[in-house]
Amino acid sequence: MKIYLDGKLVEREDARISVFDHGLLYGDGVFEGIRAYNGRVFRLKEHLDRLWASAKTINLKIPIQQKDIEKAVIKTLLANELFDAYIRLVVTRGCGDLGINPTKTMSPSLIIITDTISLYPEEFYEKGMEVITVSTRRITQDSLSPNIKSLNYLNNILAKMEAVRGGAIEAIMLNSEGYVAECSCDNIFIVKNGVLYTPSGSEGALLGITRETVMELAKNKLKIPVREERISVYNVYTADECFLTGTAAEIVPVVSVDSREIFNGEPGKVTISLIKEFKNLTRSTGIPIK
Ligand code: PXG
């Protein structure tokens, strides 16, 4: 397996970075998780724009141009002969001394890992998934913007640990006011009376690329209204439908939240239609690898 590291394709064993890299020492860096389907990289420009936005917010200068990262992603996929893949882009702050001061670091490192994707079991997509709300709150805008996709994922990891301890796979995270923000690695949607709702970025949601795609599909293909609004746990329990979105998960129906069955405990009609539309879109659009 070939890994892209600072301009070169190297073997997996040789893909190493220094123990003095602030990405490791302090989680100082940003990343993206991207998918390739059927020989095309899905929404690459949107992922790169978000990477740039995350980097800008933490004042990290990405060492190469967007167009060149695009080429590097394609080159890495081709080197590994991957046409359906999970792509991880990482930009670390780079090497420095043992102090946190990022102005004392050398140049940032760019890593591109491409691999096959491990998916949730097919059963979750057909029968739906059970999730629970956890006590770990989503970090607030006033300490660290939850919109930044940073290398500092402890907030989400703690939530995920609670979910697993509680026998669930995903965790619903609330913001500091007790409203629904998102899940540990996915965004959340509900459907009520024919309207699709999802928490806005200011409620603590990462502005997911899948989230954005689903909102577009709902408006343009399903012709249903979409609202980015405050959602309470009550709204989720009493929803007609609920589902999660993410690059790895795509769209997963949720049929139970904290042991409350969502509607009749089966994946809803809107969810099923969105899964179908999403599948069509991912298999037919994107930057071609060849
Ligand atoms: N919220 C959070 C906190 C995330 O980390 C999403 C929502 C969904 O966003 P996208 O753009 O993917 O639709 C994410 C995405 C993994 C993995 O390997 C996934 C993510 C982060 C880390 C690992 O499944 N998240």
PDB file of C-alpha atoms and ligand atoms in Angstrom:
ATOM      1  CA  MET A   1       0.000   0.000   0.000  1.00  0.00           C
ATOM      2  CA  LYS A   2       1.312   3.415  -0.991  1.00  0.00           C
ATOM      3  CA  ILE A   3       0.836   6.479   1.198  1.00  0.00           C
ATOM      4  CA  TYR A   4       1.290  10.068   0.075  1.00  0.00           C
ATOM      5  CA  LEU A   5       3.541  11.940   2.494  1.00  0.00           C
ATOM      6  CA  ASP A   6       4.774  15.463   1.809  1.00  0.00           C
ATOM      7  CA  GLY A   7       4.940  15.171  -1.940  1.00  0.00           C
ATOM      8  CA  LYS A   8       6.119  11.560  -2.203  1.00  0.00           C
ATOM      9  CA  LEU A   9       4.412   8.187  -2.478  1.00  0.00           C
ATOM     10  CA  VAL A  10       5.998   5.885   0.090  1.00  0.00           C
ATOM     11  CA  GLU A  11       5.359   2.347   1.298  1.00  0.00           C
ATOM     12  CA  ARG A  12       3.145   1.951   4.364  1.00  0.00           C
ATOM     13  CA  GLU A  13       6.138   0.984   6.572  1.00  0.00           C
ATOM     14  CA  ASP A  14       7.991   4.124   5.514  1.00  0.00           C
ATOM     15  CA  ALA A  15       5.058   6.488   6.046  1.00  0.00           C
ATOM     16  CA  ARG A  16       6.304   7.969   9.314  1.00  0.00           C
ATOM     17  CA  ILE A  17       6.221  11.359  10.919  1.00  0.00           C
ATOM     18  CA  SER A  18       8.252  12.761  13.801  1.00  0.00           C
ATOM     19  CA  VAL A  19       7.298  12.371  17.470  1.00  0.00           C
ATOM     20  CA  PHE A  20       7.835  16.153  17.621  1.00  0.00           C
ATOM     21  CA  ASP A  21       4.972  16.823  15.184  1.00  0.00           C
ATOM     22  CA  HIS A  22       2.379  18.962  16.941  1.00  0.00           C
ATOM     23  CA  GLY A  23      -0.341  16.933  15.240  1.00  0.00           C
ATOM     24  CA  LEU A  24       0.710  14.111  17.566  1.00  0.00           C
ATOM     25  CA  LEU A  25       1.777  16.169  20.575  1.00  0.00           C
ATOM     26  CA  TYR A  26      -1.306  18.398  20.704  1.00  0.00           C
ATOM     27  CA  GLY A  27      -3.808  17.239  18.097  1.00  0.00           C
ATOM     28  CA  ASP A  28      -2.813  20.410  16.248  1.00  0.00           C
ATOM     29  CA  GLY A  29      -3.984  19.844  12.689  1.00  0.00           C
ATOM     30  CA  VAL A  30      -7.001  19.211  10.465  1.00  0.00           C
ATOM     31  CA  PHE A  31      -8.334  16.333   8.403  1.00  0.00           C
ATOM     32  CA  GLU A  32     -10.950  15.110   5.942  1.00  0.00           C
ATOM     33  CA  GLY A  33     -12.593  11.765   5.280  1.00  0.00           C
ATOM     34  CA  ILE A  34     -13.624  11.382   1.621  1.00  0.00           C
ATOM     35  CA  ARG A  35     -15.094   8.543  -0.471  1.00  0.00           C
ATOM     36  CA  ALA A  36     -14.509   7.353  -3.996  1.00  0.00           C
ATOM     37  CA  TYR A  37     -17.323   5.410  -5.646  1.00  0.00           C
ATOM     38  CA  ASN A  38     -17.189   3.583  -8.931  1.00  0.00           C
ATOM     39  CA  GLY A  39     -13.995   5.337 -10.093  1.00  0.00           C
ATOM     40  CA  ARG A  40     -15.018   8.866  -9.038  1.00  0.00           C
ATOM     41  CA  VAL A  41     -14.126  10.935  -5.996  1.00  0.00           C
ATOM     42  CA  PHE A  42     -17.358  12.217  -4.481  1.00  0.00           C
ATOM     43  CA  ARG A  43     -17.612  15.952  -3.674  1.00  0.00           C
ATOM     44  CA  LEU A  44     -13.829  16.383  -3.605  1.00  0.00           C
ATOM     45  CA  LYS A  45     -14.019  20.164  -4.056  1.00  0.00           C
ATOM     46  CA  GLU A  46     -16.433  20.480  -1.114  1.00  0.00           C
ATOM     47  CA  HIS A  47     -14.147  18.392   1.112  1.00  0.00           C
ATOM     48  CA  LEU A  48     -11.112  20.469   0.111  1.00  0.00           C
ATOM     49  CA  ASP A  49     -13.020  23.699   0.741  1.00  0.00           C
ATOM     50  CA  ARG A  50     -13.898  22.441   4.228  1.00  0.00           C
ATOM     51  CA  LEU A  51     -10.264  21.391   4.821  1.00  0.00           C
ATOM     52  CA  TRP A  52      -9.192  24.919   3.870  1.00  0.00           C
ATOM     53  CA  ALA A  53     -11.858  26.449   6.118  1.00  0.00           C
ATOM     54  CA  SER A  54     -10.746  24.290   9.071  1.00  0.00           C
ATOM     55  CA  ALA A  55      -7.087  25.178   8.429  1.00  0.00           C
ATOM     56  CA  LYS A  56      -7.888  28.877   8.066  1.00  0.00           C
ATOM     57  CA  THR A  57      -9.686  28.902  11.403  1.00  0.00           C
ATOM     58  CA  ILE A  58      -6.704  27.436  13.253  1.00  0.00           C
ATOM     59  CA  ASN A  59      -4.318  29.631  11.221  1.00  0.00           C
ATOM     60  CA  LEU A  60      -2.587  26.698   9.560  1.00  0.00           C
ATOM     61  CA  LYS A  61      -1.206  27.293   6.088  1.00  0.00           C
ATOM     62  CA  ILE A  62      -1.705  24.251   3.868  1.00  0.00           C
ATOM     63  CA  PRO A  63       1.606  23.774   2.034  1.00  0.00           C
ATOM     64  CA  ILE A  64       0.160  23.107  -1.437  1.00  0.00           C
ATOM     65  CA  GLN A  65      -2.590  24.476  -3.698  1.00  0.00           C
ATOM     66  CA  GLN A  66      -6.059  22.891  -3.818  1.00  0.00           C
ATOM     67  CA  LYS A  67      -5.563  21.823  -7.465  1.00  0.00           C
ATOM     68  CA  ASP A  68      -2.352  20.013  -6.479  1.00  0.00           C
ATOM     69  CA  ILE A  69      -4.022  18.178  -3.577  1.00  0.00           C
ATOM     70  CA  GLU A  70      -6.708  17.081  -6.015  1.00  0.00           C
ATOM     71  CA  LYS A  71      -3.983  15.634  -8.282  1.00  0.00           C
ATOM     72  CA  ALA A  72      -2.212  14.030  -5.308  1.00  0.00           C
ATOM     73  CA  VAL A  73      -5.454  12.302  -4.216  1.00  0.00           C
ATOM     74  CA  ILE A  74      -5.966  10.870  -7.714  1.00  0.00           C
ATOM     75  CA  LYS A  75      -2.304   9.818  -7.940  1.00  0.00           C
ATOM     76  CA  THR A  76      -2.530   7.986  -4.599  1.00  0.00           C
ATOM     77  CA  LEU A  77      -5.740   6.188  -5.598  1.00  0.00           C
ATOM     78  CA  LEU A  78      -4.182   5.115  -8.918  1.00  0.00           C
ATOM     79  CA  ALA A  79      -0.991   3.923  -7.201  1.00  0.00           C
ATOM     80  CA  ASN A  80      -3.138   1.660  -5.021  1.00  0.00           C
ATOM     81  CA  GLU A  81      -5.543   0.720  -7.826  1.00  0.00           C
ATOM     82  CA  LEU A  82      -8.467   1.814  -5.687  1.00  0.00           C
ATOM     83  CA  PHE A  83     -11.713   2.858  -7.365  1.00  0.00           C
ATOM     84  CA  ASP A  84     -14.058   2.429  -4.412  1.00  0.00           C
ATOM     85  CA  ALA A  85     -12.205   3.828  -1.452  1.00  0.00           C
ATOM     86  CA  TYR A  86     -12.028   5.765   1.758  1.00  0.00           C
ATOM     87  CA  ILE A  87      -9.580   8.666   1.542  1.00  0.00           C
ATOM     88  CA  ARG A  88      -8.092  10.286   4.628  1.00  0.00           C
ATOM     89  CA  LEU A  89      -6.415  13.673   4.185  1.00  0.00           C
ATOM     90  CA  VAL A  90      -4.435  14.939   7.160  1.00  0.00           C
ATOM     91  CA  VAL A  91      -2.576  18.216   7.552  1.00  0.00           C
ATOM     92  CA  THR A  92      -0.510  18.442  10.731  1.00  0.00           C
ATOM     93  CA  ARG A  93       1.042  21.609  12.175  1.00  0.00           C
ATOM     94  CA  GLY A  94       4.488  20.064  11.704  1.00  0.00           C
ATOM     95  CA  CYS A  95       7.526  19.620  13.941  1.00  0.00           C
ATOM     96  CA  GLY A  96       8.324  21.994  16.738  1.00  0.00           C
ATOM     97  CA  ASP A  97       9.734  21.930  20.228  1.00  0.00           C
ATOM     98  CA  LEU A  98       7.800  20.603  23.227  1.00  0.00           C
ATOM     99  CA  GLY A  99       5.891  23.863  23.751  1.00  0.00           C
ATOM    100  CA  ILE A 100       2.433  24.327  22.240  1.00  0.00           C
ATOM    101  CA  ASN A 101       3.353  27.554  20.418  1.00  0.00           C
ATOM    102  CA  PRO A 102       2.600  26.848  16.748  1.00  0.00           C
ATOM    103  CA  THR A 103       4.697  29.800  15.539  1.00  0.00           C
ATOM    104  CA  LYS A 104       7.727  27.791  16.594  1.00  0.00           C
ATOM    105  CA  THR A 105       6.921  24.842  14.337  1.00  0.00           C
ATOM    106  CA  MET A 106       8.496  24.049  10.963  1.00  0.00           C
ATOM    107  CA  SER A 107       6.412  23.314   7.863  1.00  0.00           C
ATOM    108  CA  PRO A 108       3.053  21.478   8.052  1.00  0.00           C
ATOM    109  CA  SER A 109       2.889  17.886   6.785  1.00  0.00           C
ATOM    110  CA  LEU A 110       0.331  16.584   4.295  1.00  0.00           C
ATOM    111  CA  ILE A 111      -0.677  12.925   4.463  1.00  0.00           C
ATOM    112  CA  ILE A 112      -3.036  11.093   2.104  1.00  0.00           C
ATOM    113  CA  ILE A 113      -4.097   7.568   3.047  1.00  0.00           C
ATOM    114  CA  THR A 114      -6.359   5.602   0.723  1.00  0.00           C
ATOM    115  CA  ASP A 115      -7.893   2.335   1.773  1.00  0.00           C
ATOM    116  CA  THR A 116     -10.875   0.105   1.252  1.00  0.00           C
ATOM    117  CA  ILE A 117     -13.850   1.065   3.364  1.00  0.00           C
ATOM    118  CA  SER A 118     -15.293  -0.914   6.240  1.00  0.00           C
ATOM    119  CA  LEU A 119     -19.007  -0.321   6.361  1.00  0.00           C
ATOM    120  CA  TYR A 120     -21.754  -0.738   8.922  1.00  0.00           C
ATOM    121  CA  PRO A 121     -23.448  -4.135   8.532  1.00  0.00           C
ATOM    122  CA  GLU A 122     -26.040  -4.199   5.709  1.00  0.00           C
ATOM    123  CA  GLU A 123     -28.678  -5.010   8.327  1.00  0.00           C
ATOM    124  CA  PHE A 124     -28.538  -1.439   9.707  1.00  0.00           C
ATOM    125  CA  TYR A 125     -29.546  -0.019   6.336  1.00  0.00           C
ATOM    126  CA  GLU A 126     -32.465  -2.399   5.962  1.00  0.00           C
ATOM    127  CA  LYS A 127     -33.761  -2.581   9.542  1.00  0.00           C
ATOM    128  CA  GLY A 128     -32.377   0.640  11.012  1.00  0.00           C
ATOM    129  CA  MET A 129     -30.098   1.350  13.924  1.00  0.00           C
ATOM    130  CA  GLU A 130     -30.566   2.026  17.634  1.00  0.00           C
ATOM    131  CA  VAL A 131     -28.811   5.065  19.097  1.00  0.00           C
ATOM    132  CA  ILE A 132     -28.613   6.658  22.531  1.00  0.00           C
ATOM    133  CA  THR A 133     -28.052  10.182  23.827  1.00  0.00           C
ATOM    134  CA  VAL A 134     -24.890  10.482  25.903  1.00  0.00           C
ATOM    135  CA  SER A 135     -23.830  12.777  28.723  1.00  0.00           C
ATOM    136  CA  THR A 136     -20.734  14.134  26.945  1.00  0.00           C
ATOM    137  CA  ARG A 137     -21.796  17.499  25.498  1.00  0.00           C
ATOM    138  CA  ARG A 138     -20.550  18.758  22.138  1.00  0.00           C
ATOM    139  CA  ILE A 139     -17.784  21.371  22.559  1.00  0.00           C
ATOM    140  CA  THR A 140     -19.087  24.924  22.396  1.00  0.00           C
ATOM    141  CA  GLN A 141     -18.361  27.701  19.888  1.00  0.00           C
ATOM    142  CA  ASP A 142     -16.846  29.778  22.695  1.00  0.00           C
ATOM    143  CA  SER A 143     -14.093  27.259  23.413  1.00  0.00           C
ATOM    144  CA  LEU A 144     -13.412  25.556  20.057  1.00  0.00           C
ATOM    145  CA  SER A 145     -15.678  25.710  17.018  1.00  0.00           C
ATOM    146  CA  PRO A 146     -17.307  22.308  16.483  1.00  0.00           C
ATOM    147  CA  ASN A 147     -17.352  23.239  12.774  1.00  0.00           C
ATOM    148  CA  ILE A 148     -13.581  22.677  12.572  1.00  0.00           C
ATOM    149  CA  LYS A 149     -12.656  19.153  11.535  1.00  0.00           C
ATOM    150  CA  SER A 150      -9.543  19.077  13.703  1.00  0.00           C
ATOM    151  CA  LEU A 151      -7.237  16.278  14.802  1.00  0.00           C
ATOM    152  CA  ASN A 152      -8.580  16.802  18.297  1.00  0.00           C
ATOM    153  CA  TYR A 153     -11.420  14.264  18.418  1.00  0.00           C
ATOM    154  CA  LEU A 154     -11.480  13.474  22.134  1.00  0.00           C
ATOM    155  CA  ASN A 155     -14.889  15.103  22.587  1.00  0.00           C
ATOM    156  CA  ASN A 156     -16.341  12.733  19.973  1.00  0.00           C
ATOM    157  CA  ILE A 157     -14.318   9.738  21.190  1.00  0.00           C
ATOM    158  CA  LEU A 158     -15.675  10.160  24.726  1.00  0.00           C
ATOM    159  CA  ALA A 159     -19.206  10.251  23.307  1.00  0.00           C
ATOM    160  CA  LYS A 160     -18.543   7.159  21.198  1.00  0.00           C
ATOM    161  CA  MET A 161     -17.181   5.321  24.267  1.00  0.00           C
ATOM    162  CA  GLU A 162     -20.390   6.099  26.135  1.00  0.00           C
ATOM    163  CA  ALA A 163     -22.453   4.804  23.223  1.00  0.00           C
ATOM    164  CA  VAL A 164     -20.509   1.562  23.034  1.00  0.00           C
ATOM    165  CA  ARG A 165     -20.709   1.134  26.828  1.00  0.00           C
ATOM    166  CA  GLY A 166     -24.471   1.596  26.521  1.00  0.00           C
ATOM    167  CA  GLY A 167     -24.730  -1.066  23.822  1.00  0.00           C
ATOM    168  CA  ALA A 168     -25.208   1.339  20.904  1.00  0.00           C
ATOM    169  CA  ILE A 169     -23.011   2.159  17.925  1.00  0.00           C
ATOM    170  CA  GLU A 170     -23.649   5.871  17.638  1.00  0.00           C
ATOM    171  CA  ALA A 171     -24.186   8.567  20.254  1.00  0.00           C
ATOM    172  CA  ILE A 172     -26.476  11.574  19.993  1.00  0.00           C
ATOM    173  CA  MET A 173     -24.552  14.521  21.417  1.00  0.00           C
ATOM    174  CA  LEU A 174     -26.343  17.536  22.862  1.00  0.00           C
ATOM    175  CA  ASN A 175     -24.940  21.062  22.950  1.00  0.00           C
ATOM    176  CA  SER A 176     -24.365  22.947  26.205  1.00  0.00           C
ATOM    177  CA  GLU A 177     -27.988  24.141  26.159  1.00  0.00           C
ATOM    178  CA  GLY A 178     -29.286  20.587  25.928  1.00  0.00           C
ATOM    179  CA  TYR A 179     -30.414  20.724  22.289  1.00  0.00           C
ATOM    180  CA  VAL A 180     -29.364  18.087  19.772  1.00  0.00           C
ATOM    181  CA  ALA A 181     -26.075  18.912  18.022  1.00  0.00           C
ATOM    182  CA  GLU A 182     -25.047  15.796  16.081  1.00  0.00           C
ATOM    183  CA  CYS A 183     -23.591  12.330  16.623  1.00  0.00           C
ATOM    184  CA  SER A 184     -19.992  11.377  17.385  1.00  0.00           C
ATOM    185  CA  CYS A 185     -19.153  10.908  13.699  1.00  0.00           C
ATOM    186  CA  ASP A 186     -22.413  11.635  11.877  1.00  0.00           C
ATOM    187  CA  ASN A 187     -24.988  14.368  11.460  1.00  0.00           C
ATOM    188  CA  ILE A 188     -28.591  13.799  12.490  1.00  0.00           C
ATOM    189  CA  PHE A 189     -31.886  14.474  10.704  1.00  0.00           C
ATOM    190  CA  ILE A 190     -35.528  14.040  11.636  1.00  0.00           C
ATOM    191  CA  VAL A 191     -38.692  14.137   9.541  1.00  0.00           C
ATOM    192  CA  LYS A 192     -41.900  15.524  11.036  1.00  0.00           C
ATOM    193  CA  ASN A 193     -45.124  16.149   9.100  1.00  0.00           C
ATOM    194  CA  GLY A 194     -43.300  16.011   5.757  1.00  0.00           C
ATOM    195  CA  VAL A 195     -40.575  18.493   6.730  1.00  0.00           C
ATOM    196  CA  LEU A 196     -36.900  17.565   7.078  1.00  0.00           C
ATOM    197  CA  TYR A 197     -35.072  19.091  10.058  1.00  0.00           C
ATOM    198  CA  THR A 198     -31.403  19.105  11.051  1.00  0.00           C
ATOM    199  CA  PRO A 199     -29.503  21.150  13.662  1.00  0.00           C
ATOM    200  CA  SER A 200     -27.636  24.155  12.220  1.00  0.00           C
ATOM    201  CA  GLY A 201     -23.876  24.689  12.458  1.00  0.00           C
ATOM    202  CA  SER A 202     -24.394  27.067  15.359  1.00  0.00           C
ATOM    203  CA  GLU A 203     -26.140  24.314  17.357  1.00  0.00           C
ATOM    204  CA  GLY A 204     -22.840  22.397  17.324  1.00  0.00           C
ATOM    205  CA  ALA A 205     -23.074  20.347  14.127  1.00  0.00           C
ATOM    206  CA  LEU A 206     -20.120  19.809  11.842  1.00  0.00           C
ATOM    207  CA  LEU A 207     -21.225  21.038   8.407  1.00  0.00           C
ATOM    208  CA  GLY A 208     -21.146  17.569   6.930  1.00  0.00           C
ATOM    209  CA  ILE A 209     -20.734  17.069   3.202  1.00  0.00           C
ATOM    210  CA  THR A 210     -23.272  14.225   3.305  1.00  0.00           C
ATOM    211  CA  ARG A 211     -25.594  16.500   5.332  1.00  0.00           C
ATOM    212  CA  GLU A 212     -25.364  19.175   2.609  1.00  0.00           C
ATOM    213  CA  THR A 213     -25.938  16.593  -0.136  1.00  0.00           C
ATOM    214  CA  VAL A 214     -28.996  15.191   1.657  1.00  0.00           C
ATOM    215  CA  MET A 215     -30.475  18.664   2.103  1.00  0.00           C
ATOM    216  CA  GLU A 216     -30.054  19.282  -1.653  1.00  0.00           C
ATOM    217  CA  LEU A 217     -31.609  15.921  -2.564  1.00  0.00           C
ATOM    218  CA  ALA A 218     -34.569  16.520  -0.247  1.00  0.00           C
ATOM    219  CA  LYS A 219     -35.260  19.945  -1.780  1.00  0.00           C
ATOM    220  CA  ASN A 220     -34.553  19.145  -5.437  1.00  0.00           C
ATOM    221  CA  LYS A 221     -35.527  15.484  -5.850  1.00  0.00           C
ATOM    222  CA  LEU A 222     -38.050  14.769  -3.091  1.00  0.00           C
ATOM    223  CA  LYS A 223     -39.471  18.321  -3.172  1.00  0.00           C
ATOM    224  CA  ILE A 224     -39.803  18.446   0.574  1.00  0.00           C
ATOM    225  CA  PRO A 225     -38.993  21.483   2.723  1.00  0.00           C
ATOM    226  CA  VAL A 226     -35.743  21.453   4.700  1.00  0.00           C
ATOM    227  CA  ARG A 227     -35.124  23.454   7.852  1.00  0.00           C
ATOM    228  CA  GLU A 228     -31.898  23.950   9.782  1.00  0.00           C
ATOM    229  CA  GLU A 229     -33.350  24.460  13.206  1.00  0.00           C
ATOM    230  CA  ARG A 230     -33.035  23.817  16.867  1.00  0.00           C
ATOM    231  CA  ILE A 231     -34.072  20.229  17.685  1.00  0.00           C
ATOM    232  CA  SER A 232     -34.765  18.908  21.172  1.00  0.00           C
ATOM    233  CA  VAL A 233     -34.617  15.318  22.381  1.00  0.00           C
ATOM    234  CA  TYR A 234     -38.432  15.530  22.567  1.00  0.00           C
ATOM    235  CA  ASN A 235     -38.505  16.383  18.841  1.00  0.00           C
ATOM    236  CA  VAL A 236     -36.371  13.310  18.101  1.00  0.00           C
ATOM    237  CA  TYR A 237     -38.455  10.898  20.233  1.00  0.00           C
ATOM    238  CA  THR A 238     -41.682  12.101  18.618  1.00  0.00           C
ATOM    239  CA  ALA A 239     -40.354  12.328  15.030  1.00  0.00           C
ATOM    240  CA  ASP A 240     -41.920  10.425  12.131  1.00  0.00           C
ATOM    241  CA  GLU A 241     -38.452   9.433  10.909  1.00  0.00           C
ATOM    242  CA  CYS A 242     -34.851   9.806  11.992  1.00  0.00           C
ATOM    243  CA  PHE A 243     -31.573   9.086  10.200  1.00  0.00           C
ATOM    244  CA  LEU A 244     -27.851   9.789  10.406  1.00  0.00           C
ATOM    245  CA  THR A 245     -25.513  10.970   7.648  1.00  0.00           C
ATOM    246  CA  GLY A 246     -21.749  10.791   7.202  1.00  0.00           C
ATOM    247  CA  THR A 247     -19.116   9.978   4.613  1.00  0.00           C
ATOM    248  CA  ALA A 248     -18.489   6.523   6.055  1.00  0.00           C
ATOM    249  CA  ALA A 249     -22.077   5.761   7.111  1.00  0.00           C
ATOM    250  CA  GLU A 250     -23.792   7.466   4.111  1.00  0.00           C
ATOM    251  CA  ILE A 251     -27.461   7.503   5.255  1.00  0.00           C
ATOM    252  CA  VAL A 252     -28.479   5.150   8.091  1.00  0.00           C
ATOM    253  CA  PRO A 253     -32.079   4.911   9.313  1.00  0.00           C
ATOM    254  CA  VAL A 254     -32.522   5.252  13.084  1.00  0.00           C
ATOM    255  CA  VAL A 255     -35.438   3.257  14.484  1.00  0.00           C
ATOM    256  CA  SER A 256     -34.889   3.642  18.217  1.00  0.00           C
ATOM    257  CA  VAL A 257     -33.498   6.439  20.397  1.00  0.00           C
ATOM    258  CA  ASP A 258     -32.942   5.814  24.133  1.00  0.00           C
ATOM    259  CA  SER A 259     -35.294   2.805  23.840  1.00  0.00           C
ATOM    260  CA  ARG A 260     -38.075   4.962  22.331  1.00  0.00           C
ATOM    261  CA  GLU A 261     -39.206   3.507  19.040  1.00  0.00           C
ATOM    262  CA  ILE A 262     -39.199   6.142  16.287  1.00  0.00           C
ATOM    263  CA  PHE A 263     -42.733   6.052  14.875  1.00  0.00           C
ATOM    264  CA  ASN A 264     -43.396   2.357  14.148  1.00  0.00           C
ATOM    265  CA  GLY A 265     -39.784   1.262  14.571  1.00  0.00           C
ATOM    266  CA  GLU A 266     -39.117   0.842  10.851  1.00  0.00           C
ATOM    267  CA  PRO A 267     -37.055   2.963   8.439  1.00  0.00           C
ATOM    268  CA  GLY A 268     -39.273   5.759   7.091  1.00  0.00           C
ATOM    269  CA  LYS A 269     -40.336   6.534   3.518  1.00  0.00           C
ATOM    270  CA  VAL A 270     -38.356   9.770   3.191  1.00  0.00           C
ATOM    271  CA  THR A 271     -35.244   8.033   4.551  1.00  0.00           C
ATOM    272  CA  ILE A 272     -35.593   5.172   2.073  1.00  0.00           C
ATOM    273  CA  SER A 273     -36.076   7.605  -0.853  1.00  0.00           C
ATOM    274  CA  LEU A 274     -33.031   9.610   0.217  1.00  0.00           C
ATOM    275  CA  ILE A 275     -30.897   6.456   0.426  1.00  0.00           C
ATOM    276  CA  LYS A 276     -31.913   5.631  -3.154  1.00  0.00           C
ATOM    277  CA  GLU A 277     -31.214   9.151  -4.479  1.00  0.00           C
ATOM    278  CA  PHE A 278     -27.907   9.298  -2.623  1.00  0.00           C
ATOM    279  CA  LYS A 279     -26.833   6.001  -4.144  1.00  0.00           C
ATOM    280  CA  ASN A 280     -27.639   7.241  -7.662  1.00  0.00           C
ATOM    281  CA  LEU A 281     -25.710  10.449  -7.059  1.00  0.00           C
ATOM    282  CA  THR A 282     -22.571   8.876  -5.569  1.00  0.00           C
ATOM    283  CA  ARG A 283     -22.352   6.329  -8.402  1.00  0.00           C
ATOM    284  CA  SER A 284     -22.760   8.874 -11.176  1.00  0.00           C
ATOM    285  CA  THR A 285     -20.982  12.085 -10.120  1.00  0.00           C
ATOM    286  CA  GLY A 286     -17.551  13.143  -8.885  1.00  0.00           C
ATOM    287  CA  ILE A 287     -14.012  13.706 -10.150  1.00  0.00           C
ATOM    288  CA  PRO A 288     -12.995  10.733 -12.348  1.00  0.00           C
ATOM    289  CA  ILE A 289      -9.931   8.838 -11.103  1.00  0.00           C
ATOM    290  CA  LYS A 290      -8.708   7.859 -14.579  1.00  0.00           C
TER     291      LYS A 290
HETATM  292  N1  PXG B   1     -20.053  15.100  12.444  1.00  0.00           N
HETATM  293  C1  PXG B   1     -18.821  14.758  12.851  1.00  0.00           C
HETATM  294  C2  PXG B   1     -18.372  15.138  14.206  1.00  0.00           C
HETATM  295  C3  PXG B   1     -17.964  14.055  11.985  1.00  0.00           C
HETATM  296  O1  PXG B   1     -16.731  13.731  12.391  1.00  0.00           O
HETATM  297  C4  PXG B   1     -19.731  14.071  10.313  1.00  0.00           C
HETATM  298  C5  PXG B   1     -20.508  14.775  11.213  1.00  0.00           C
HETATM  299  C6  PXG B   1     -20.258  13.800   8.939  1.00  0.00           C
HETATM  300  O2  PXG B   1     -19.647  14.660   7.997  1.00  0.00           O
HETATM  301  P1  PXG B   1     -19.422  14.232   6.484  1.00  0.00           P
HETATM  302  O3  PXG B   1     -18.739  15.407   5.856  1.00  0.00           O
HETATM  303  O4  PXG B   1     -18.565  13.016   6.502  1.00  0.00           O
HETATM  304  O5  PXG B   1     -20.756  13.989   5.907  1.00  0.00           O
HETATM  305  C7  PXG B   1     -18.425  13.693  10.696  1.00  0.00           C
HETATM  306  C8  PXG B   1     -17.558  12.925   9.757  1.00  0.00           C
HETATM  307  C9  PXG B   1     -14.839   7.596  10.086  1.00  0.00           C
HETATM  308  C10 PXG B   1     -14.819   8.985  10.516  1.00  0.00           C
HETATM  309  O6  PXG B   1     -13.747   7.024   9.892  1.00  0.00           O
HETATM  310  C11 PXG B   1     -15.809   9.869  10.165  1.00  0.00           C
HETATM  311  C12 PXG B   1     -15.762  11.175  10.604  1.00  0.00           C
HETATM  312  C13 PXG B   1     -14.713  11.541  11.411  1.00  0.00           C
HETATM  313  C14 PXG B   1     -13.754  10.651  11.777  1.00  0.00           C
HETATM  314  C15 PXG B   1     -13.784   9.365  11.315  1.00  0.00           C
HETATM  315  O7  PXG B   1     -15.928   7.046   9.950  1.00  0.00           O
HETATM  316  N2  PXG B   1     -16.695  12.069  10.321  1.00  0.00           N
END
